[in-house]
JSON list of C-alpha atoms in Angstrom, two decimals:
[
{"chain": "A", "resi": 430, "resn": "MET", "atom": "CA", "xyz": [30.31, -24.85, -59.23]},
{"chain": "A", "resi": 431, "resn": "ALA", "atom": "CA", "xyz": [32.67, -26.20, -56.59]},
{"chain": "A", "resi": 432, "resn": "HIS", "atom": "CA", "xyz": [34.13, -22.70, -56.21]},
{"chain": "A", "resi": 433, "resn": "SER", "atom": "CA", "xyz": [30.80, -21.14, -55.36]},
{"chain": "A", "resi": 434, "resn": "SER", "atom": "CA", "xyz": [29.96, -24.01, -53.04]},
{"chain": "A", "resi": 435, "resn": "ALA", "atom": "CA", "xyz": [33.21, -23.60, -51.08]},
{"chain": "A", "resi": 436, "resn": "LEU", "atom": "CA", "xyz": [32.59, -19.91, -50.88]},
{"chain": "A", "resi": 437, "resn": "LEU", "atom": "CA", "xyz": [29.24, -20.45, -49.61]},
{"chain": "A", "resi": 438, "resn": "LYS", "atom": "CA", "xyz": [30.65, -22.76, -46.82]},
{"chain": "A", "resi": 439, "resn": "LEU", "atom": "CA", "xyz": [33.05, -20.07, -45.90]},
{"chain": "A", "resi": 440, "resn": "SER", "atom": "CA", "xyz": [30.44, -17.26, -45.87]},
{"chain": "A", "resi": 441, "resn": "THR", "atom": "CA", "xyz": [27.91, -18.95, -43.83]},
{"chain": "A", "resi": 442, "resn": "PRO", "atom": "CA", "xyz": [29.88, -18.96, -40.68]},
{"chain": "A", "resi": 443, "resn": "LEU", "atom": "CA", "xyz": [31.01, -15.49, -41.32]},
{"chain": "A", "resi": 444, "resn": "VAL", "atom": "CA", "xyz": [27.48, -14.23, -41.60]},
{"chain": "A", "resi": 445, "resn": "LEU", "atom": "CA", "xyz": [26.46, -16.07, -38.53]},
{"chain": "A", "resi": 446, "resn": "LEU", "atom": "CA", "xyz": [29.42, -14.58, -36.59]},
{"chain": "A", "resi": 447, "resn": "LEU", "atom": "CA", "xyz": [28.43, -11.19, -37.72]},
{"chain": "A", "resi": 448, "resn": "LEU", "atom": "CA", "xyz": [24.84, -11.77, -36.77]},
{"chain": "A", "resi": 449, "resn": "LEU", "atom": "CA", "xyz": [25.81, -12.94, -33.16]},
{"chain": "A", "resi": 450, "resn": "HIS", "atom": "CA", "xyz": [28.13, -9.98, -32.68]},
{"chain": "A", "resi": 451, "resn": "PHE", "atom": "CA", "xyz": [25.76, -7.36, -34.17]},
{"chain": "A", "resi": 452, "resn": "PRO", "atom": "CA", "xyz": [22.23, -8.49, -33.90]},
{"chain": "A", "resi": 453, "resn": "PRO", "atom": "CA", "xyz": [19.60, -6.62, -35.80]},
{"chain": "A", "resi": 454, "resn": "THR", "atom": "CA", "xyz": [17.81, -5.60, -32.60]},
{"chain": "A", "resi": 455, "resn": "LEU", "atom": "CA", "xyz": [20.82, -3.56, -31.66]},
{"chain": "A", "resi": 456, "resn": "ALA", "atom": "CA", "xyz": [20.48, -1.08, -34.56]},
{"chain": "A", "resi": 457, "resn": "SER", "atom": "CA", "xyz": [16.79, -0.80, -34.06]},
{"chain": "A", "resi": 458, "resn": "ARG", "atom": "CA", "xyz": [16.96, -0.19, -30.30]},
{"chain": "A", "resi": 459, "resn": "ASP", "atom": "CA", "xyz": [19.63, 2.49, -30.67]},
{"chain": "A", "resi": 460, "resn": "ALA", "atom": "CA", "xyz": [17.77, 4.36, -33.48]},
{"chain": "A", "resi": 461, "resn": "PRO", "atom": "CA", "xyz": [16.41, 7.68, -32.36]},
{"chain": "A", "resi": 462, "resn": "ALA", "atom": "CA", "xyz": [12.75, 7.64, -31.85]},
{"chain": "A", "resi": 463, "resn": "SER", "atom": "CA", "xyz": [10.71, 10.32, -33.97]},
{"chain": "A", "resi": 464, "resn": "SER", "atom": "CA", "xyz": [10.10, 13.60, -32.16]},
{"chain": "A", "resi": 465, "resn": "ASP", "atom": "CA", "xyz": [6.39, 12.79, -31.75]},
{"chain": "A", "resi": 466, "resn": "ASP", "atom": "CA", "xyz": [7.12, 9.41, -30.06]},
{"chain": "A", "resi": 467, "resn": "LEU", "atom": "CA", "xyz": [9.47, 11.06, -27.75]},
{"chain": "A", "resi": 468, "resn": "VAL", "atom": "CA", "xyz": [7.09, 13.76, -26.83]},
{"chain": "A", "resi": 469, "resn": "ARG", "atom": "CA", "xyz": [4.09, 11.45, -26.35]},
{"chain": "A", "resi": 470, "resn": "SER", "atom": "CA", "xyz": [6.11, 8.79, -24.39]},
{"chain": "A", "resi": 471, "resn": "SER", "atom": "CA", "xyz": [7.72, 11.36, -22.17]},
{"chain": "A", "resi": 472, "resn": "CYS", "atom": "CA", "xyz": [4.55, 13.34, -21.44]},
{"chain": "A", "resi": 473, "resn": "VAL", "atom": "CA", "xyz": [2.33, 10.46, -20.63]},
{"chain": "A", "resi": 474, "resn": "HIS", "atom": "CA", "xyz": [2.97, 10.85, -16.90]},
{"chain": "A", "resi": 475, "resn": "ALA", "atom": "CA", "xyz": [3.45, 14.64, -16.77]},
{"chain": "A", "resi": 476, "resn": "SER", "atom": "CA", "xyz": [1.22, 16.67, -14.48]},
{"chain": "A", "resi": 477, "resn": "TYR", "atom": "CA", "xyz": [-0.71, 17.89, -17.48]},
{"chain": "A", "resi": 478, "resn": "PRO", "atom": "CA", "xyz": [-0.15, 15.39, -20.22]},
{"chain": "A", "resi": 479, "resn": "ASP", "atom": "CA", "xyz": [-2.41, 16.83, -22.90]},
{"chain": "A", "resi": 480, "resn": "ILE", "atom": "CA", "xyz": [-0.84, 20.23, -22.48]},
{"chain": "A", "resi": 481, "resn": "CYS", "atom": "CA", "xyz": [2.66, 18.77, -22.50]},
{"chain": "A", "resi": 482, "resn": "VAL", "atom": "CA", "xyz": [1.97, 16.92, -25.77]},
{"chain": "A", "resi": 483, "resn": "ARG", "atom": "CA", "xyz": [0.20, 20.01, -27.42]},
{"chain": "A", "resi": 484, "resn": "THR", "atom": "CA", "xyz": [3.02, 22.47, -26.57]},
{"chain": "A", "resi": 485, "resn": "LEU", "atom": "CA", "xyz": [5.95, 20.22, -27.27]},
{"chain": "A", "resi": 486, "resn": "SER", "atom": "CA", "xyz": [4.71, 18.39, -30.37]},
{"chain": "A", "resi": 487, "resn": "THR", "atom": "CA", "xyz": [4.22, 21.70, -32.08]},
{"chain": "A", "resi": 488, "resn": "TYR", "atom": "CA", "xyz": [7.65, 23.08, -30.92]},
{"chain": "A", "resi": 489, "resn": "PRO", "atom": "CA", "xyz": [9.43, 24.91, -33.78]},
{"chain": "A", "resi": 490, "resn": "ASP", "atom": "CA", "xyz": [12.66, 22.87, -33.43]},
{"chain": "A", "resi": 491, "resn": "PRO", "atom": "CA", "xyz": [11.42, 19.19, -32.65]},
{"chain": "A", "resi": 492, "resn": "PRO", "atom": "CA", "xyz": [13.37, 17.81, -29.76]},
{"chain": "A", "resi": 493, "resn": "LYS", "atom": "CA", "xyz": [15.24, 14.54, -30.45]},
{"chain": "A", "resi": 494, "resn": "THR", "atom": "CA", "xyz": [16.62, 13.59, -27.10]},
{"chain": "A", "resi": 495, "resn": "LYS", "atom": "CA", "xyz": [15.36, 13.79, -23.47]},
{"chain": "A", "resi": 496, "resn": "ARG", "atom": "CA", "xyz": [17.59, 16.53, -22.83]},
{"chain": "A", "resi": 497, "resn": "GLU", "atom": "CA", "xyz": [16.39, 18.47, -25.77]},
{"chain": "A", "resi": 498, "resn": "LEU", "atom": "CA", "xyz": [12.83, 17.85, -24.50]},
{"chain": "A", "resi": 499, "resn": "ALA", "atom": "CA", "xyz": [13.52, 19.08, -21.17]},
{"chain": "A", "resi": 500, "resn": "GLN", "atom": "CA", "xyz": [15.24, 22.44, -22.62]},
{"chain": "A", "resi": 501, "resn": "ALA", "atom": "CA", "xyz": [12.09, 22.83, -24.97]},
{"chain": "A", "resi": 502, "resn": "SER", "atom": "CA", "xyz": [9.77, 22.55, -21.93]},
{"chain": "A", "resi": 503, "resn": "VAL", "atom": "CA", "xyz": [11.61, 25.26, -20.12]},
{"chain": "A", "resi": 504, "resn": "LYS", "atom": "CA", "xyz": [11.63, 27.51, -23.23]},
{"chain": "A", "resi": 505, "resn": "VAL", "atom": "CA", "xyz": [7.72, 27.07, -23.52]},
{"chain": "A", "resi": 506, "resn": "SER", "atom": "CA", "xyz": [7.42, 27.98, -19.88]},
{"chain": "A", "resi": 507, "resn": "LEU", "atom": "CA", "xyz": [9.91, 30.92, -20.19]},
{"chain": "A", "resi": 508, "resn": "GLY", "atom": "CA", "xyz": [8.01, 32.23, -23.26]},
{"chain": "A", "resi": 509, "resn": "ARG", "atom": "CA", "xyz": [4.69, 32.15, -21.54]},
{"chain": "A", "resi": 510, "resn": "ALA", "atom": "CA", "xyz": [6.03, 33.66, -18.29]},
{"chain": "A", "resi": 511, "resn": "ARG", "atom": "CA", "xyz": [7.47, 36.49, -20.45]},
{"chain": "A", "resi": 512, "resn": "LYS", "atom": "CA", "xyz": [4.09, 37.30, -22.20]},
{"chain": "A", "resi": 513, "resn": "LEU", "atom": "CA", "xyz": [2.22, 37.09, -18.85]},
{"chain": "A", "resi": 514, "resn": "SER", "atom": "CA", "xyz": [4.93, 39.50, -17.53]},
{"chain": "A", "resi": 515, "resn": "GLU", "atom": "CA", "xyz": [3.93, 41.99, -20.45]},
{"chain": "A", "resi": 516, "resn": "TYR", "atom": "CA", "xyz": [0.19, 41.48, -19.87]},
{"chain": "A", "resi": 517, "resn": "LEU", "atom": "CA", "xyz": [0.62, 42.22, -16.13]},
{"chain": "A", "resi": 518, "resn": "ALA", "atom": "CA", "xyz": [2.55, 45.35, -16.82]},
{"chain": "A", "resi": 519, "resn": "GLU", "atom": "CA", "xyz": [-0.11, 46.52, -19.30]},
{"chain": "A", "resi": 520, "resn": "GLN", "atom": "CA", "xyz": [-2.96, 45.80, -16.83]},
{"chain": "A", "resi": 521, "resn": "ARG", "atom": "CA", "xyz": [-1.11, 47.57, -13.99]},
{"chain": "A", "resi": 522, "resn": "GLU", "atom": "CA", "xyz": [-0.80, 50.73, -16.16]},
{"chain": "A", "resi": 523, "resn": "GLU", "atom": "CA", "xyz": [-4.59, 50.51, -17.09]},
{"chain": "A", "resi": 524, "resn": "SER", "atom": "CA", "xyz": [-5.95, 49.74, -13.63]},
{"chain": "A", "resi": 525, "resn": "SER", "atom": "CA", "xyz": [-7.74, 52.62, -11.78]},
{"chain": "A", "resi": 526, "resn": "LYS", "atom": "CA", "xyz": [-8.04, 50.36, -8.42]},
{"chain": "A", "resi": 527, "resn": "ARG", "atom": "CA", "xyz": [-5.34, 50.92, -5.86]},
{"chain": "A", "resi": 528, "resn": "ARG", "atom": "CA", "xyz": [-5.65, 47.51, -4.38]},
{"chain": "A", "resi": 529, "resn": "GLU", "atom": "CA", "xyz": [-5.75, 45.77, -7.81]},
{"chain": "A", "resi": 530, "resn": "LYS", "atom": "CA", "xyz": [-2.87, 47.95, -9.11]},
{"chain": "A", "resi": 531, "resn": "ALA", "atom": "CA", "xyz": [-0.75, 46.94, -6.05]},
{"chain": "A", "resi": 532, "resn": "ALA", "atom": "CA", "xyz": [-1.47, 43.28, -6.53]},
{"chain": "A", "resi": 533, "resn": "LEU", "atom": "CA", "xyz": [-0.55, 43.44, -10.17]},
{"chain": "A", "resi": 534, "resn": "LYS", "atom": "CA", "xyz": [2.74, 45.22, -9.03]},
{"chain": "A", "resi": 535, "resn": "ASP", "atom": "CA", "xyz": [3.53, 42.39, -6.76]},
{"chain": "A", "resi": 536, "resn": "CYS", "atom": "CA", "xyz": [2.51, 39.84, -9.21]},
{"chain": "A", "resi": 537, "resn": "LEU", "atom": "CA", "xyz": [4.75, 41.41, -11.83]},
{"chain": "A", "resi": 538, "resn": "GLU", "atom": "CA", "xyz": [7.68, 41.28, -9.26]},
{"chain": "A", "resi": 539, "resn": "GLN", "atom": "CA", "xyz": [7.05, 37.53, -8.76]},
{"chain": "A", "resi": 540, "resn": "MET", "atom": "CA", "xyz": [6.85, 36.85, -12.50]},
{"chain": "A", "resi": 541, "resn": "GLY", "atom": "CA", "xyz": [10.16, 38.74, -12.93]},
{"chain": "A", "resi": 542, "resn": "ASP", "atom": "CA", "xyz": [11.75, 36.29, -10.36]},
{"chain": "A", "resi": 543, "resn": "SER", "atom": "CA", "xyz": [10.13, 33.32, -12.12]},
{"chain": "A", "resi": 544, "resn": "ILE", "atom": "CA", "xyz": [11.60, 34.39, -15.45]},
{"chain": "A", "resi": 545, "resn": "ASP", "atom": "CA", "xyz": [15.04, 34.73, -13.90]},
{"chain": "A", "resi": 546, "resn": "GLU", "atom": "CA", "xyz": [14.81, 31.26, -12.36]},
{"chain": "A", "resi": 547, "resn": "LEU", "atom": "CA", "xyz": [13.67, 29.81, -15.74]},
{"chain": "A", "resi": 548, "resn": "GLU", "atom": "CA", "xyz": [16.51, 31.51, -17.70]},
{"chain": "A", "resi": 549, "resn": "ARG", "atom": "CA", "xyz": [18.95, 30.14, -15.00]},
{"chain": "A", "resi": 550, "resn": "THR", "atom": "CA", "xyz": [17.44, 26.68, -15.39]},
{"chain": "A", "resi": 551, "resn": "LEU", "atom": "CA", "xyz": [17.61, 26.85, -19.23]},
{"chain": "A", "resi": 552, "resn": "SER", "atom": "CA", "xyz": [21.35, 27.94, -19.13]},
{"chain": "A", "resi": 553, "resn": "GLU", "atom": "CA", "xyz": [22.16, 25.11, -16.75]},
{"chain": "A", "resi": 554, "resn": "LEU", "atom": "CA", "xyz": [20.37, 22.50, -19.04]},
{"chain": "A", "resi": 555, "resn": "GLU", "atom": "CA", "xyz": [22.17, 23.83, -22.01]},
{"chain": "A", "resi": 556, "resn": "HIS", "atom": "CA", "xyz": [25.66, 23.47, -20.34]},
{"chain": "A", "resi": 557, "resn": "LEU", "atom": "CA", "xyz": [25.32, 20.07, -18.71]},
{"chain": "A", "resi": 558, "resn": "ARG", "atom": "CA", "xyz": [28.87, 18.51, -17.92]},
{"chain": "A", "resi": 559, "resn": "GLU", "atom": "CA", "xyz": [29.52, 14.91, -16.95]},
{"chain": "A", "resi": 560, "resn": "GLY", "atom": "CA", "xyz": [31.47, 15.68, -13.86]},
{"chain": "A", "resi": 561, "resn": "SER", "atom": "CA", "xyz": [28.77, 18.19, -12.31]},
{"chain": "A", "resi": 562, "resn": "PHE", "atom": "CA", "xyz": [25.65, 16.63, -13.85]},
{"chain": "A", "resi": 563, "resn": "ARG", "atom": "CA", "xyz": [23.95, 15.91, -10.45]},
{"chain": "A", "resi": 564, "resn": "PHE", "atom": "CA", "xyz": [24.75, 19.33, -9.04]},
{"chain": "A", "resi": 565, "resn": "GLN", "atom": "CA", "xyz": [23.45, 21.04, -12.25]},
{"chain": "A", "resi": 566, "resn": "MET", "atom": "CA", "xyz": [20.28, 18.82, -12.41]},
{"chain": "A", "resi": 567, "resn": "SER", "atom": "CA", "xyz": [19.75, 19.85, -8.56]},
{"chain": "A", "resi": 568, "resn": "ASN", "atom": "CA", "xyz": [20.08, 23.51, -9.49]},
{"chain": "A", "resi": 569, "resn": "ALA", "atom": "CA", "xyz": [17.60, 23.15, -12.36]},
{"chain": "A", "resi": 570, "resn": "GLU", "atom": "CA", "xyz": [15.00, 21.24, -10.33]},
{"chain": "A", "resi": 571, "resn": "THR", "atom": "CA", "xyz": [15.48, 23.91, -7.41]},
{"chain": "A", "resi": 572, "resn": "TRP", "atom": "CA", "xyz": [14.87, 26.86, -9.78]},
{"chain": "A", "resi": 573, "resn": "VAL", "atom": "CA", "xyz": [11.90, 25.44, -11.65]},
{"chain": "A", "resi": 574, "resn": "SER", "atom": "CA", "xyz": [10.32, 24.73, -8.30]},
{"chain": "A", "resi": 575, "resn": "ALA", "atom": "CA", "xyz": [10.96, 28.17, -7.11]},
{"chain": "A", "resi": 576, "resn": "ALA", "atom": "CA", "xyz": [9.39, 29.53, -10.43]},
{"chain": "A", "resi": 577, "resn": "LEU", "atom": "CA", "xyz": [6.30, 27.47, -9.64]},
{"chain": "A", "resi": 578, "resn": "SER", "atom": "CA", "xyz": [6.27, 29.00, -6.10]},
{"chain": "A", "resi": 579, "resn": "ASP", "atom": "CA", "xyz": [6.47, 32.41, -7.55]},
{"chain": "A", "resi": 580, "resn": "ASP", "atom": "CA", "xyz": [3.43, 31.58, -9.76]},
{"chain": "A", "resi": 581, "resn": "GLU", "atom": "CA", "xyz": [1.53, 30.39, -6.90]},
{"chain": "A", "resi": 582, "resn": "THR", "atom": "CA", "xyz": [2.36, 33.46, -4.70]},
{"chain": "A", "resi": 583, "resn": "CYS", "atom": "CA", "xyz": [1.39, 35.67, -7.55]},
{"chain": "A", "resi": 584, "resn": "LEU", "atom": "CA", "xyz": [-1.94, 33.94, -7.86]},
{"chain": "A", "resi": 585, "resn": "ASP", "atom": "CA", "xyz": [-2.65, 34.01, -4.00]},
{"chain": "A", "resi": 586, "resn": "GLY", "atom": "CA", "xyz": [-1.75, 37.60, -3.67]},
{"chain": "A", "resi": 587, "resn": "LEU", "atom": "CA", "xyz": [-3.95, 38.48, -6.59]},
{"chain": "A", "resi": 588, "resn": "SER", "atom": "CA", "xyz": [-6.95, 36.57, -5.22]},
{"chain": "A", "resi": 589, "resn": "GLU", "atom": "CA", "xyz": [-6.49, 38.15, -1.92]},
{"chain": "A", "resi": 590, "resn": "ALA", "atom": "CA", "xyz": [-6.00, 41.74, -2.97]},
{"chain": "A", "resi": 591, "resn": "ALA", "atom": "CA", "xyz": [-7.57, 42.37, -6.22]},
{"chain": "A", "resi": 592, "resn": "GLY", "atom": "CA", "xyz": [-11.16, 41.31, -5.33]},
{"chain": "A", "resi": 593, "resn": "LYS", "atom": "CA", "xyz": [-13.41, 39.91, -8.13]},
{"chain": "A", "resi": 594, "resn": "GLY", "atom": "CA", "xyz": [-13.37, 41.15, -11.65]},
{"chain": "A", "resi": 595, "resn": "ARG", "atom": "CA", "xyz": [-12.46, 40.69, -15.27]},
{"chain": "A", "resi": 596, "resn": "VAL", "atom": "CA", "xyz": [-8.76, 41.46, -14.86]},
{"chain": "A", "resi": 597, "resn": "ARG", "atom": "CA", "xyz": [-8.40, 39.18, -11.87]},
{"chain": "A", "resi": 598, "resn": "ASP", "atom": "CA", "xyz": [-10.00, 36.38, -13.63]},
{"chain": "A", "resi": 599, "resn": "GLU", "atom": "CA", "xyz": [-8.08, 36.77, -16.91]},
{"chain": "A", "resi": 600, "resn": "VAL", "atom": "CA", "xyz": [-4.74, 37.14, -14.88]},
{"chain": "A", "resi": 601, "resn": "LYS", "atom": "CA", "xyz": [-5.59, 34.10, -12.91]},
{"chain": "A", "resi": 602, "resn": "LYS", "atom": "CA", "xyz": [-6.28, 32.03, -16.04]},
{"chain": "A", "resi": 603, "resn": "ARG", "atom": "CA", "xyz": [-2.93, 33.05, -17.57]},
{"chain": "A", "resi": 604, "resn": "ILE", "atom": "CA", "xyz": [-0.97, 32.36, -14.32]},
{"chain": "A", "resi": 605, "resn": "VAL", "atom": "CA", "xyz": [-2.49, 28.87, -14.16]},
{"chain": "A", "resi": 606, "resn": "GLY", "atom": "CA", "xyz": [-1.53, 28.37, -17.71]},
{"chain": "A", "resi": 607, "resn": "VAL", "atom": "CA", "xyz": [2.15, 29.31, -17.03]},
{"chain": "A", "resi": 608, "resn": "ALA", "atom": "CA", "xyz": [2.03, 27.12, -13.83]},
{"chain": "A", "resi": 609, "resn": "LYS", "atom": "CA", "xyz": [0.88, 24.12, -15.79]},
{"chain": "A", "resi": 610, "resn": "VAL", "atom": "CA", "xyz": [3.70, 24.26, -18.49]},
{"chain": "A", "resi": 611, "resn": "THR", "atom": "CA", "xyz": [6.12, 24.95, -15.60]},
{"chain": "A", "resi": 612, "resn": "SER", "atom": "CA", "xyz": [4.97, 21.96, -13.82]},
{"chain": "A", "resi": 613, "resn": "ASN", "atom": "CA", "xyz": [5.36, 19.83, -16.86]},
{"chain": "A", "resi": 614, "resn": "ALA", "atom": "CA", "xyz": [8.91, 21.32, -17.34]},
{"chain": "A", "resi": 615, "resn": "LEU", "atom": "CA", "xyz": [9.89, 20.24, -13.83]},
{"chain": "A", "resi": 616, "resn": "TYR", "atom": "CA", "xyz": [8.48, 16.70, -14.55]},
{"chain": "A", "resi": 617, "resn": "LEU", "atom": "CA", "xyz": [10.61, 16.42, -17.66]},
{"chain": "A", "resi": 618, "resn": "ILE", "atom": "CA", "xyz": [13.71, 17.75, -15.83]},
{"chain": "A", "resi": 619, "resn": "ASN", "atom": "CA", "xyz": [13.14, 15.16, -13.07]},
{"chain": "A", "resi": 620, "resn": "GLN", "atom": "CA", "xyz": [12.81, 12.53, -15.80]},
{"chain": "A", "resi": 621, "resn": "LEU", "atom": "CA", "xyz": [16.12, 13.57, -17.34]},
{"chain": "A", "resi": 622, "resn": "ASP", "atom": "CA", "xyz": [17.80, 13.26, -13.98]},
{"chain": "A", "resi": 623, "resn": "SER", "atom": "CA", "xyz": [16.36, 9.90, -13.03]},
{"chain": "A", "resi": 624, "resn": "LYS", "atom": "CA", "xyz": [17.49, 8.43, -16.35]},
{"chain": "A", "resi": 625, "resn": "ARG", "atom": "CA", "xyz": [20.89, 9.39, -15.30]},
{"chain": "A", "resi": 626, "resn": "GLY", "atom": "CA", "xyz": [20.85, 7.82, -11.92]}
]
């Protein structure tokens, strides 16, 4: 009995010392949040929060970090821009209206530029380095902003040249969809940059 009492007297300060050096909240604070929690908390102030949550919470490889989330958002935008580009090419081939065909051609070129800029952004985000982080983030933000401008230019040109009709309305709807996910991607990239600064 005396032996266990002495052991208890020795172990109590040791336990207290360990608790002071390694408080339980430290582990819980550093534990990674679930992917759903990360997406919801990151998307709450995005330009289009519902779209942000919907597109990223169903992403095939759930992001576990802010960096992965920013990359996933660019991949979503890139995927939609590529689909839109295919659609524009199909519509241009099928169109019999000269002005509409010309507007679709211009829009297709803008979308090609947008795809290039999003690909460059994704590459930059996948290869972030400590020594050049700020420069790389500036590049990523610039390219996504340029992709958004391409979307707007495409939309403006189509509205002016193509007149009214089913094709214009459908293309407009799809361009707006791409612009919304691209705007969310820009927001998440900006958040990634601000967390670092």
